Coordinates of C-alpha atoms and ligand atoms in Angstrom, one line a residue:
X254 CA 0.0 0.0 0.0
X255 CA 1.3 3.5 -0.8
X256 CA 2.2 5.4 2.4
X257 CA -0.2 8.3 1.3
X258 CA -3.1 5.9 1.0
X259 CA -2.2 4.2 4.3
X260 CA -2.1 7.5 6.2
X261 CA -5.4 8.5 4.7
X262 CA -7.0 5.2 5.7
X263 CA -5.6 5.4 9.2
X264 CA -6.9 8.9 9.6
X265 CA -10.4 8.0 8.4
X266 CA -10.5 5.0 10.8
X267 CA -9.3 7.2 13.7
X268 CA -12.0 9.8 12.9
X269 CA -14.7 7.1 12.8
X270 CA -13.6 5.9 16.3
X271 CA -13.5 9.5 17.7
X272 CA -17.0 10.0 16.2
X273 CA -18.5 7.0 17.9
X274 CA -16.8 8.0 21.2
X275 CA -18.4 11.4 20.9
X276 CA -21.7 9.9 20.1
X277 CA -21.5 7.6 23.1
X278 CA -20.6 10.5 25.3
X279 CA -23.6 12.5 24.1
X280 CA -25.7 9.4 24.5
X281 CA -24.6 9.0 28.1
X282 CA -25.6 12.6 28.9
X283 CA -29.0 12.0 27.3
X284 CA -29.4 8.8 29.4
X285 CA -28.8 10.7 32.6
X286 CA -30.5 13.9 31.6
X287 CA -33.4 14.7 34.0
X288 CA -35.5 17.7 33.3
X289 CA -36.8 19.0 36.7
X290 CA -40.5 18.7 36.9
X291 CA -40.7 17.5 33.4
X292 CA -39.6 14.0 33.0
X293 CA -37.5 11.2 34.7
X294 CA -34.2 10.2 33.2
X295 CA -33.6 6.9 31.5
X296 CA -31.3 6.2 34.4
X297 CA -34.1 6.7 37.0
X298 CA -35.8 3.6 35.6
X299 CA -33.0 1.5 34.0
X300 CA -29.7 0.4 35.4
X301 CA -26.8 -0.7 33.2
X302 CA -25.7 -3.7 35.3
X303 CA -26.0 -7.4 34.4
X304 CA -29.2 -8.7 36.0
X305 CA -27.4 -10.7 38.6
X306 CA -25.6 -7.7 39.9
X307 CA -28.5 -5.3 40.0
X308 CA -30.0 -6.5 43.2
X309 CA -26.7 -6.5 45.1
X310 CA -26.1 -3.0 44.1
X311 CA -29.7 -2.0 44.9
X312 CA -30.0 -0.6 41.5
X313 CA -33.2 -2.3 40.3
X314 CA -35.8 0.0 38.9
X315 CA -39.1 -0.3 37.1
X316 CA -37.4 -0.8 33.7
X317 CA -35.2 -3.8 32.9
X318 CA -31.4 -3.3 32.9
X319 CA -30.2 -2.0 29.6
X320 CA -27.0 -3.9 29.9
X321 CA -26.9 -5.8 26.7
X322 CA -30.0 -4.0 25.3
X323 CA -28.2 -3.0 22.2
X324 CA -27.4 -6.6 21.2
X325 CA -30.7 -8.2 22.0
X326 CA -32.8 -9.4 19.2
X327 CA -36.1 -8.7 21.0
X328 CA -37.2 -7.2 24.3
X329 CA -39.4 -8.3 27.0
X330 CA -42.7 -6.8 25.9
X331 CA -41.4 -4.8 23.1
X332 CA -40.9 -7.5 20.5
X333 CA -42.5 -5.4 17.8
X334 CA -39.6 -3.0 17.8
X335 CA -36.8 -3.6 15.4
X336 CA -34.0 -2.1 17.5
X337 CA -33.0 -0.5 20.8
X338 CA -33.5 3.0 19.3
X339 CA -37.2 2.2 18.6
X340 CA -37.7 0.8 22.1
X341 CA -36.1 3.9 23.6
X342 CA -38.4 6.1 21.6
X343 CA -41.4 4.4 23.1
X344 CA -40.1 5.2 26.6
X345 CA -39.2 8.8 25.6
X346 CA -42.8 9.3 24.5
X347 CA -44.7 7.2 27.0
X348 CA -42.7 7.7 30.2
X349 CA -40.7 10.8 29.7
X350 CA -43.6 12.6 27.9
X351 CA -41.3 14.1 25.4
X352 CA -43.9 15.3 23.0
X353 CA -41.9 14.8 19.8
X354 CA -39.8 12.0 21.2
X355 CA -36.1 11.7 20.4
X356 CA -34.8 12.9 17.1
X357 CA -32.7 10.6 14.8
X358 CA -29.4 12.0 16.1
X359 CA -30.4 11.5 19.7
X360 CA -31.5 8.0 19.1
X361 CA -28.2 7.3 17.3
X362 CA -26.3 8.7 20.3
X363 CA -28.2 6.6 22.8
X364 CA -27.6 3.4 20.7
X365 CA -23.9 4.2 20.6
X366 CA -23.9 4.6 24.4
X367 CA -25.8 1.4 25.0
X368 CA -23.5 -0.5 22.6
X369 CA -20.7 0.3 25.0
X370 CA -22.6 -1.6 27.7
X371 CA -23.2 -4.7 25.6
X372 CA -21.4 -7.8 26.7
X373 CA -18.9 -9.4 24.3
X374 CA -20.2 -13.0 24.6
X375 CA -23.8 -14.3 24.1
X376 CA -26.4 -13.0 26.5
X377 CA -27.7 -15.3 29.2
X378 CA -31.1 -16.7 28.3
X379 CA -34.1 -15.1 29.9
X380 CA -36.6 -17.1 31.8
X381 CA -39.8 -17.9 29.9
X382 CA -42.8 -16.0 31.1
X383 CA -44.8 -18.1 33.5
X384 CA -48.5 -18.1 34.5
X385 CA -48.8 -15.8 37.4
X386 CA -49.3 -17.3 40.8
X387 CA -52.6 -16.0 42.1
X388 CA -53.8 -15.0 45.5
X389 CA -54.0 -18.4 47.0
X390 CA -50.4 -19.1 46.2
X391 CA -49.3 -15.7 47.3
X392 CA -51.1 -15.5 50.6
X393 CA -49.6 -13.7 53.5
X394 CA -47.0 -11.0 53.1
X395 CA -46.3 -8.0 55.2
X396 CA -47.9 -4.7 54.2
X397 CA -45.2 -2.6 55.7
X398 CA -42.5 -4.5 53.8
X399 CA -44.8 -4.2 50.8
X400 CA -44.8 -0.5 51.1
X401 CA -41.1 -0.4 51.2
X402 CA -40.7 -2.7 48.2
X403 CA -43.4 -0.9 46.2
X404 CA -41.3 2.3 46.5
X405 CA -38.7 0.6 44.3
X406 CA -40.9 -1.3 41.9
X407 CA -44.1 0.8 41.5
X408 CA -43.9 4.3 42.9
X409 CA -41.9 5.9 40.2
X410 CA -45.1 5.8 38.2
X411 CA -47.9 5.3 40.7
X412 CA -47.5 8.3 42.9
X413 CA -49.3 11.4 44.1
X414 CA -47.4 13.9 41.9
X415 CA -49.5 16.1 39.6
X416 CA -47.6 14.9 36.6
X417 CA -47.4 11.3 37.8
X418 CA -47.3 8.7 35.1
X419 CA -50.1 6.7 36.7
X420 CA -52.7 6.9 39.5
X421 CA -51.6 6.7 43.1
X422 CA -52.5 3.4 44.8
X423 CA -55.4 3.4 47.2
X424 CA -54.4 0.4 49.3
X425 CA -57.1 -2.1 49.7
X426 CA -59.2 -1.1 46.6
X427 CA -58.1 -3.8 44.1
X428 CA -58.3 -7.6 44.4
X429 CA -55.1 -9.4 44.9
X430 CA -55.6 -11.5 41.7
X431 CA -56.2 -8.4 39.6
X432 CA -52.9 -6.8 40.8
X433 CA -51.0 -10.0 40.5
X434 CA -52.2 -10.5 36.9
X435 CA -51.4 -6.9 36.0
X436 CA -47.9 -7.1 37.3
X437 CA -47.2 -10.3 35.4
X438 CA -48.8 -9.1 32.2
X439 CA -52.0 -11.1 32.2
X440 CA -55.5 -10.0 31.6
X441 CA -58.6 -10.7 33.6
X442 CA -59.1 -14.0 31.8
X443 CA -55.6 -15.1 32.6
X444 CA -54.4 -14.7 29.1
X445 CA -50.9 -13.3 28.6
X446 CA -51.4 -9.8 27.1
X447 CA -48.3 -7.8 27.5
X448 CA -49.3 -5.3 24.9
X449 CA -52.4 -4.3 26.8
X450 CA -52.3 -1.0 28.5
X451 CA -49.1 0.9 28.8
X452 CA -47.6 -0.6 32.0
X453 CA -44.7 -3.0 31.4
X454 CA -44.8 -6.3 33.2
X455 CA -42.4 -8.0 35.5
X456 CA -41.3 -11.6 35.0
X457 CA -40.6 -13.6 38.1
X458 CA -36.8 -13.5 37.4
X459 CA -36.9 -9.8 38.0
X460 CA -39.6 -9.4 40.6
X461 CA -39.8 -12.8 42.4
X462 CA -43.0 -14.1 43.9
X463 CA -41.8 -13.6 47.5
X464 CA -41.4 -9.9 46.7
X465 CA -44.7 -9.7 44.9
X466 CA -46.4 -11.3 47.9
X467 CA -45.5 -8.3 50.2
X468 CA -46.5 -5.8 47.5
X469 CA -49.9 -7.5 47.2
X470 CA -50.3 -7.3 50.9
X471 CA -49.8 -3.5 50.7
X472 CA -51.6 -2.6 47.5
X473 CA -54.5 -5.0 47.3
X474 CA -57.3 -6.2 49.6
Ligands
LIG776 C1 -40.6 5.8 34.1 C2 -39.7 4.8 33.9 C3 -39.0 4.7 32.5 C4 -38.2 5.7 31.9 C5 -38.0 7.1 32.3 C6 -37.6 5.0 30.7 N1 -38.0 3.7 30.6 FE1 -37.4 2.4 29.3 N2 -38.7 1.0 30.0 C7 -39.5 1.2 31.1 C8 -40.4 0.0 31.3 C9 -41.4 -0.2 32.4 C10 -40.1 -0.9 30.2 C11 -40.7 -2.2 29.8 C12 -40.6 -3.3 30.8 C13 -39.2 -3.9 31.0 O1 -38.4 -3.9 30.0 O2 -38.9 -4.3 32.1 C14 -39.0 -0.2 29.5 C15 -38.3 -0.8 28.4 C16 -37.3 -0.3 27.7 C17 -36.5 -1.0 26.7 C18 -36.6 -2.5 26.4 C19 -35.8 -3.2 27.4 C20 -35.9 -4.7 27.5 O3 -34.9 -5.4 27.5 O4 -37.1 -5.2 27.5 C21 -35.5 -0.1 26.3 C22 -34.4 -0.4 25.3 C23 -35.7 1.1 27.0 N3 -36.8 1.0 27.9 C24 -34.9 2.3 26.9 C25 -35.1 3.5 27.6 C26 -34.4 4.7 27.3 C27 -33.2 4.8 26.4 C28 -34.9 5.7 28.1 C29 -34.6 7.1 28.2 C30 -34.7 7.9 26.9 C31 -36.0 5.0 28.9 N4 -36.1 3.7 28.5 C32 -36.8 5.7 29.8 C33 -39.5 2.3 32.0 C34 -38.8 3.5 31.7
LIG777 C1 -43.3 2.5 34.4 C2 -44.5 2.9 35.0 C3 -45.3 1.9 35.9 C4 -44.7 1.1 36.9 C5 -43.3 1.1 37.4 C6 -45.8 0.4 37.5 N1 -47.0 0.7 36.9 FE1 -48.8 0.0 37.3 N2 -49.6 1.1 35.7 C7 -48.9 2.0 35.0 C8 -49.9 2.6 34.0 C9 -49.5 3.7 33.0 C10 -51.1 2.1 34.3 C11 -52.5 2.4 33.6 C12 -52.5 1.8 32.2 C13 -52.5 0.3 32.2 O1 -53.4 -0.3 32.7 O2 -51.5 -0.3 31.6 C14 -51.0 1.1 35.4 C15 -52.0 0.3 35.9 C16 -51.9 -0.5 37.0 C17 -53.0 -1.2 37.7 C18 -54.4 -1.2 37.2 C19 -54.7 -2.2 36.3 C20 -56.1 -2.6 36.2 O3 -56.5 -3.3 35.2 O4 -56.8 -2.4 37.2 C21 -52.5 -1.9 38.7 C22 -53.2 -2.8 39.7 C23 -51.0 -1.6 38.7 N3 -50.7 -0.8 37.7 C24 -50.1 -2.1 39.7 C25 -48.8 -1.9 39.7 C26 -47.9 -2.5 40.6 C27 -48.3 -3.4 41.8 C28 -46.6 -2.0 40.3 C29 -45.3 -2.4 41.0 C30 -45.0 -3.8 41.2 C31 -46.7 -1.2 39.1 N4 -48.1 -1.1 38.8 C32 -45.7 -0.5 38.5 C33 -47.6 2.3 35.0 C34 -46.7 1.7 35.9

């Protein structure tokens, strides 16, 4: 290869790397950006840790970890989206209430950032969704403990704030089965309907039955 051509090539490659670094940096700022009184940041709901480490670090939030999100072929209840940029757009509109959503450049930056958090090897398999256990299997539970746990799992959306993303709970109003089904993504007839409504669902690998049990004791009658 002629030295001139080689230099030119090396320069182009260096530029491309610098570009993707810059994009990832902008993406990280966007990920952490919280507009006071307007919307929660992506980081308020999603961690970037492998699932097994989230709990230890007390970093579990309402949304799944986005570690590996950029290399997944499909997402929990978002299999209709073709890539992580589209899934992010849904959150930007639904949860962050950004009226126009993210523009193309912002989505590109977020994807570049999330790619940096993708593992090199294959992702661990996710557990298959399971029929929800209903009230009789989830009896008992401590309402005080449930209140504490609901703060992590539910209250970022179900709170009293004027611009809250959903209604505040009135403890004791709903039946246990109804709440259990909703949390697991099932409808009243016990059919798996994750696309129904706008609330995501929690599989038992993220929100185990013995956590749900306490939450039911607090939220339901
Ligand atoms: C108010 C909380 C909230 C905010 C803010 C939020 N999300 Fe989400 N996100 C969710 C929930 C809930 C789901 C669906 C359930 C799940 O994946 O656990 C979800 C799902 C996703 C998914 C699919 C993940 C998967 O593996 O299933 C991606 C990707 C995503 N969000 C990206 C983003 C990005 C990027 C932002 C910021 C622009 C953002 N989200 C802001 C709550 C939120
Ligand atoms: C990311 C936001 C978000 C989180 C986190 C969240 N919810 Fe919801 N929830 C919603 C929205 C929005 C609705 C109303 C629309 C719908 O039904 O999907 C809702 C509706 C509900 C309903 C009413 C459904 C019905 O048919 O009566 C129940 C019960 C409920 N949520 C329980 C919970 C519990 C329990 C948790 C925590 C384990 C939780 N939610 C976490 C957003 C959320």
